Amino acid sequence: TALQPTQAALFEYALEALPQQDYAHPVGDLPAWPVDAVCAALAQAATDEELIAAAAKWSKLALGAPASGCWPTLDEGPGGVPGDGPGPGAWGYQSCTETLHQFSSDSAVRDYEFDLTAQSDLCFKLYGVRPDPTKLARLFGGYAIPGNVTNVVFSNGLRDPWSGGGFYAAAPSEAHASNAFCVMPSGAHHSDLRTPMDDDPDDVKKCRELEEARLAGYLVAAR
């Protein structure tokens, strides 16, 4: 693909993506709390061979690779903007038109510096369009969103890296009265929107209760 991922980029991508899936119960082939499991496996590796084997195992589990055969080239992600960016998939097109993440990375996982010109050129090569990183802020008001929209429950799972860009609360004068906020310290990526499980953390259950109550109220008000 246009991203030309390397084998190392697949492992980096798996590590970056895994925290979104850090749920309290198994999902697919991943165990409960997979971040803890992966960190333990990598830390316990005593040799380079064991470390590489652990990295390969958990990369396959995190990214859903086939049980056997070669790993197919992923449409988007590896080697690109952290959190996914321009690429030949559906999300890649959306990144090129309205949701481009201007993210850099300076960590032990990956050293990546965002380059708007390079990403713009990639978008033009793929789709003949140029990204507009400020489009959504102009449409909805950026940090003023809670006061510009109605009937929204802003929920955030703190085990999800995307929670860093979430809305947690707002002064009464800054948020519409119909909006609400809930925080799930044990929640991962949209934990509250997944199928309810008996072992869901209490904070996830409480957030769902708030959302259900708010949705019921919105429907009554709209009649």
Tab-separated table of C-alpha atoms in Angstrom:
chain	number	residue	atom	x	y	z
A	1	THR	CA	0.000	0.000	0.000
A	2	ALA	CA	0.981	3.653	0.006
A	3	LEU	CA	2.126	3.341	3.619
A	4	GLN	CA	4.584	0.521	2.917
A	5	PRO	CA	4.617	-0.865	6.493
A	6	THR	CA	7.596	-2.786	7.787
A	7	GLN	CA	7.565	-5.790	10.104
A	8	ALA	CA	8.690	-3.555	12.995
A	9	ALA	CA	5.869	-1.128	12.210
A	10	LEU	CA	3.333	-3.928	12.722
A	11	PHE	CA	4.561	-4.478	16.283
A	12	GLU	CA	4.559	-0.744	16.987
A	13	TYR	CA	1.032	-0.492	15.621
A	14	ALA	CA	-0.115	-3.377	17.806
A	15	LEU	CA	1.301	-1.705	20.927
A	16	GLU	CA	-0.334	1.605	20.009
A	17	ALA	CA	-3.703	0.001	19.287
A	18	LEU	CA	-3.847	-2.433	22.200
A	19	PRO	CA	-4.835	0.050	24.976
A	20	GLN	CA	-8.080	0.780	23.128
A	21	GLN	CA	-8.955	-2.893	23.656
A	22	ASP	CA	-7.992	-2.986	27.341
A	23	TYR	CA	-11.329	-4.420	28.464
A	24	ALA	CA	-12.118	-6.176	31.730
A	25	HIS	CA	-13.162	-9.367	29.936
A	26	PRO	CA	-11.770	-11.431	27.029
A	27	VAL	CA	-12.553	-10.186	23.520
A	28	GLY	CA	-11.776	-12.559	20.668
A	29	ASP	CA	-8.384	-14.125	21.331
A	30	LEU	CA	-7.321	-11.360	23.713
A	31	PRO	CA	-7.521	-12.003	27.466
A	32	ALA	CA	-9.049	-9.649	30.025
A	33	TRP	CA	-6.871	-6.594	30.661
A	34	PRO	CA	-4.615	-7.396	27.663
A	35	VAL	CA	-2.234	-4.481	28.289
A	36	ASP	CA	-1.156	-6.025	31.593
A	37	ALA	CA	-0.803	-9.419	29.919
A	38	VAL	CA	1.351	-8.085	27.084
A	39	CYS	CA	3.578	-6.050	29.400
A	40	ALA	CA	4.122	-9.101	31.609
A	41	ALA	CA	4.977	-11.336	28.643
A	42	LEU	CA	7.487	-8.878	27.209
A	43	ALA	CA	9.063	-8.184	30.613
A	44	GLN	CA	9.464	-11.904	31.349
A	45	ALA	CA	11.288	-12.659	28.095
A	46	ALA	CA	14.813	-13.737	29.071
A	47	THR	CA	16.432	-13.765	25.612
A	48	ASP	CA	16.128	-11.857	22.363
A	49	GLU	CA	14.507	-14.907	20.775
A	50	GLU	CA	11.869	-15.073	23.501
A	51	LEU	CA	11.235	-11.337	23.196
A	52	ILE	CA	10.736	-11.574	19.421
A	53	ALA	CA	8.451	-14.583	19.840
A	54	ALA	CA	6.349	-12.722	22.441
A	55	ALA	CA	6.175	-9.643	20.217
A	56	ALA	CA	5.009	-11.745	17.269
A	57	LYS	CA	2.420	-13.616	19.337
A	58	TRP	CA	0.803	-10.519	20.804
A	59	SER	CA	0.948	-8.596	17.534
A	60	LYS	CA	-1.052	-11.360	15.897
A	61	LEU	CA	-3.588	-11.396	18.723
A	62	ALA	CA	-3.950	-7.623	18.831
A	63	LEU	CA	-4.312	-7.143	15.083
A	64	GLY	CA	-6.291	-10.283	14.278
A	65	ALA	CA	-3.740	-11.929	12.009
A	66	PRO	CA	-4.540	-15.335	10.455
A	67	ALA	CA	-3.557	-18.424	12.407
A	68	SER	CA	-1.232	-19.546	9.618
A	69	GLY	CA	0.297	-18.231	6.425
A	70	CYS	CA	1.626	-14.803	5.619
A	71	TRP	CA	0.289	-11.717	7.287
A	72	PRO	CA	-1.789	-9.718	4.795
A	73	THR	CA	-0.839	-6.084	4.263
A	74	LEU	CA	-3.109	-3.898	6.382
A	75	ASP	CA	-4.966	-1.166	4.517
A	76	GLU	CA	-3.918	1.565	6.920
A	77	GLY	CA	-2.126	2.211	10.162
A	78	PRO	CA	1.362	0.693	10.447
A	79	GLY	CA	4.068	3.235	9.814
A	80	GLY	CA	1.625	6.105	9.534
A	81	VAL	CA	0.219	8.729	11.859
A	82	PRO	CA	-0.237	7.391	15.431
A	83	GLY	CA	-3.899	6.563	15.947
A	84	ASP	CA	-4.335	5.930	12.207
A	85	GLY	CA	-4.218	8.501	9.475
A	86	PRO	CA	-4.260	8.752	5.674
A	87	GLY	CA	-4.414	5.392	3.943
A	88	PRO	CA	-6.378	3.405	1.364
A	89	GLY	CA	-9.149	2.317	3.775
A	90	ALA	CA	-12.390	4.054	4.802
A	91	TRP	CA	-10.821	5.661	7.866
A	92	GLY	CA	-7.882	6.754	5.739
A	93	TYR	CA	-10.254	8.662	3.458
A	94	GLN	CA	-11.988	10.282	6.412
A	95	SER	CA	-8.573	11.334	7.741
A	96	CYS	CA	-7.841	12.958	4.409
A	97	THR	CA	-11.060	14.958	4.453
A	98	GLU	CA	-11.946	15.918	8.036
A	99	THR	CA	-10.330	13.969	10.876
A	100	LEU	CA	-6.584	14.129	10.318
A	101	HIS	CA	-4.757	13.605	13.616
A	102	GLN	CA	-1.766	15.888	13.897
A	103	PHE	CA	0.018	13.505	16.258
A	104	SER	CA	3.714	12.987	16.835
A	105	SER	CA	5.296	10.311	19.032
A	106	ASP	CA	8.433	10.514	21.138
A	107	SER	CA	8.492	7.320	23.183
A	108	ALA	CA	10.191	3.981	23.544
A	109	VAL	CA	7.519	2.546	21.253
A	110	ARG	CA	7.977	4.870	18.313
A	111	ASP	CA	9.791	8.035	17.273
A	112	TYR	CA	7.532	9.824	14.805
A	113	GLU	CA	7.268	13.482	13.852
A	114	PHE	CA	4.067	14.603	12.146
A	115	ASP	CA	4.573	16.315	8.793
A	116	LEU	CA	1.452	18.017	7.419
A	117	THR	CA	2.957	18.499	3.970
A	118	ALA	CA	3.838	14.811	3.677
A	119	GLN	CA	0.380	13.712	4.877
A	120	SER	CA	-1.298	16.183	2.524
A	121	ASP	CA	0.731	14.850	-0.389
A	122	LEU	CA	-0.211	11.275	0.566
A	123	CYS	CA	-3.907	12.215	0.650
A	124	PHE	CA	-3.630	13.844	-2.753
A	125	LYS	CA	-1.886	10.764	-4.123
A	126	LEU	CA	-4.594	8.474	-2.755
A	127	TYR	CA	-7.757	10.503	-3.288
A	128	GLY	CA	-6.954	13.765	-5.034
A	129	VAL	CA	-7.894	15.769	-1.915
A	130	ARG	CA	-6.041	17.814	0.692
A	131	PRO	CA	-6.844	17.491	4.440
A	132	ASP	CA	-8.398	20.329	6.423
A	133	PRO	CA	-7.269	19.741	10.045
A	134	THR	CA	-9.434	22.555	11.445
A	135	LYS	CA	-12.708	21.631	9.727
A	136	LEU	CA	-14.378	19.911	12.691
A	137	ALA	CA	-13.313	22.662	15.099
A	138	ARG	CA	-14.890	25.249	12.833
A	139	LEU	CA	-18.080	23.235	12.469
A	140	PHE	CA	-18.621	22.390	16.139
A	141	GLY	CA	-16.583	24.919	18.097
A	142	GLY	CA	-13.568	22.955	19.281
A	143	TYR	CA	-13.301	23.162	23.069
A	144	ALA	CA	-16.676	24.941	23.127
A	145	ILE	CA	-18.504	21.856	21.798
A	146	PRO	CA	-20.466	21.154	25.046
A	147	GLY	CA	-22.152	24.529	24.643
A	148	ASN	CA	-22.808	24.157	20.921
A	149	VAL	CA	-24.539	20.772	20.833
A	150	THR	CA	-27.537	19.263	22.612
A	151	ASN	CA	-28.604	15.831	23.875
A	152	VAL	CA	-25.084	14.422	24.151
A	153	VAL	CA	-23.547	12.233	26.856
A	154	PHE	CA	-19.787	12.720	26.843
A	155	SER	CA	-18.293	9.465	28.150
A	156	ASN	CA	-14.619	8.618	28.596
A	157	GLY	CA	-12.850	5.407	29.555
A	158	LEU	CA	-9.546	6.300	31.175
A	159	ARG	CA	-7.811	3.121	29.949
A	160	ASP	CA	-8.451	4.338	26.404
A	161	PRO	CA	-5.689	6.637	25.064
A	162	TRP	CA	-8.337	8.646	23.209
A	163	SER	CA	-9.693	9.812	26.556
A	164	GLY	CA	-6.945	12.424	26.494
A	165	GLY	CA	-9.020	14.353	23.970
A	166	GLY	CA	-12.366	13.908	25.710
A	167	PHE	CA	-14.688	16.251	27.559
A	168	TYR	CA	-15.052	15.464	31.256
A	169	ALA	CA	-17.105	18.325	32.625
A	170	ALA	CA	-18.018	21.893	31.930
A	171	ALA	CA	-19.236	24.850	33.927
A	172	PRO	CA	-23.034	25.218	33.777
A	173	SER	CA	-22.599	28.369	31.733
A	174	GLU	CA	-20.445	26.492	29.193
A	175	ALA	CA	-22.542	23.376	28.562
A	176	HIS	CA	-26.081	22.960	27.330
A	177	ALA	CA	-28.391	21.658	30.071
A	178	SER	CA	-29.317	18.595	28.005
A	179	ASN	CA	-25.724	17.330	27.963
A	180	ALA	CA	-24.133	15.045	30.545
A	181	PHE	CA	-20.654	13.720	31.373
A	182	CYS	CA	-19.470	10.391	32.762
A	183	VAL	CA	-15.987	9.023	33.418
A	184	MET	CA	-15.068	5.332	33.566
A	185	PRO	CA	-11.665	4.800	35.250
A	186	SER	CA	-11.869	1.110	34.279
A	187	GLY	CA	-13.244	1.720	30.791
A	188	ALA	CA	-11.425	1.256	27.495
A	189	HIS	CA	-12.534	2.368	24.023
A	190	HIS	CA	-16.328	2.871	24.108
A	191	SER	CA	-16.702	0.229	26.840
A	192	ASP	CA	-20.160	1.622	27.640
A	193	LEU	CA	-21.353	0.978	24.071
A	194	ARG	CA	-20.300	-2.657	23.975
A	195	THR	CA	-22.571	-5.569	24.814
A	196	PRO	CA	-23.113	-5.626	28.602
A	197	MET	CA	-21.197	-8.369	30.416
A	198	ASP	CA	-21.580	-9.669	33.967
A	199	ASP	CA	-17.965	-8.790	34.753
A	200	ASP	CA	-18.158	-5.216	33.490
A	201	PRO	CA	-16.636	-2.795	36.043
A	202	ASP	CA	-19.118	-0.851	38.171
A	203	ASP	CA	-18.085	2.472	36.641
A	204	VAL	CA	-18.972	1.186	33.165
A	205	LYS	CA	-22.362	-0.020	34.412
A	206	LYS	CA	-23.072	3.342	36.068
A	207	CYS	CA	-22.207	5.176	32.865
A	208	ARG	CA	-24.636	2.986	30.912
A	209	GLU	CA	-27.353	3.712	33.463
A	210	LEU	CA	-26.793	7.439	33.021
A	211	GLU	CA	-26.887	7.106	29.238
A	212	GLU	CA	-30.088	5.057	29.291
A	213	ALA	CA	-31.782	7.564	31.569
A	214	ARG	CA	-30.687	10.479	29.411
A	215	LEU	CA	-31.777	8.780	26.186
A	216	ALA	CA	-35.194	8.056	27.670
A	217	GLY	CA	-35.494	11.697	28.662
A	218	TYR	CA	-34.489	12.884	25.202
A	219	LEU	CA	-37.174	10.706	23.613
A	220	VAL	CA	-39.857	11.943	25.999
A	221	ALA	CA	-38.872	15.559	25.358
A	222	ALA	CA	-39.031	15.045	21.598
A	223	ARG	CA	-42.618	13.739	21.598
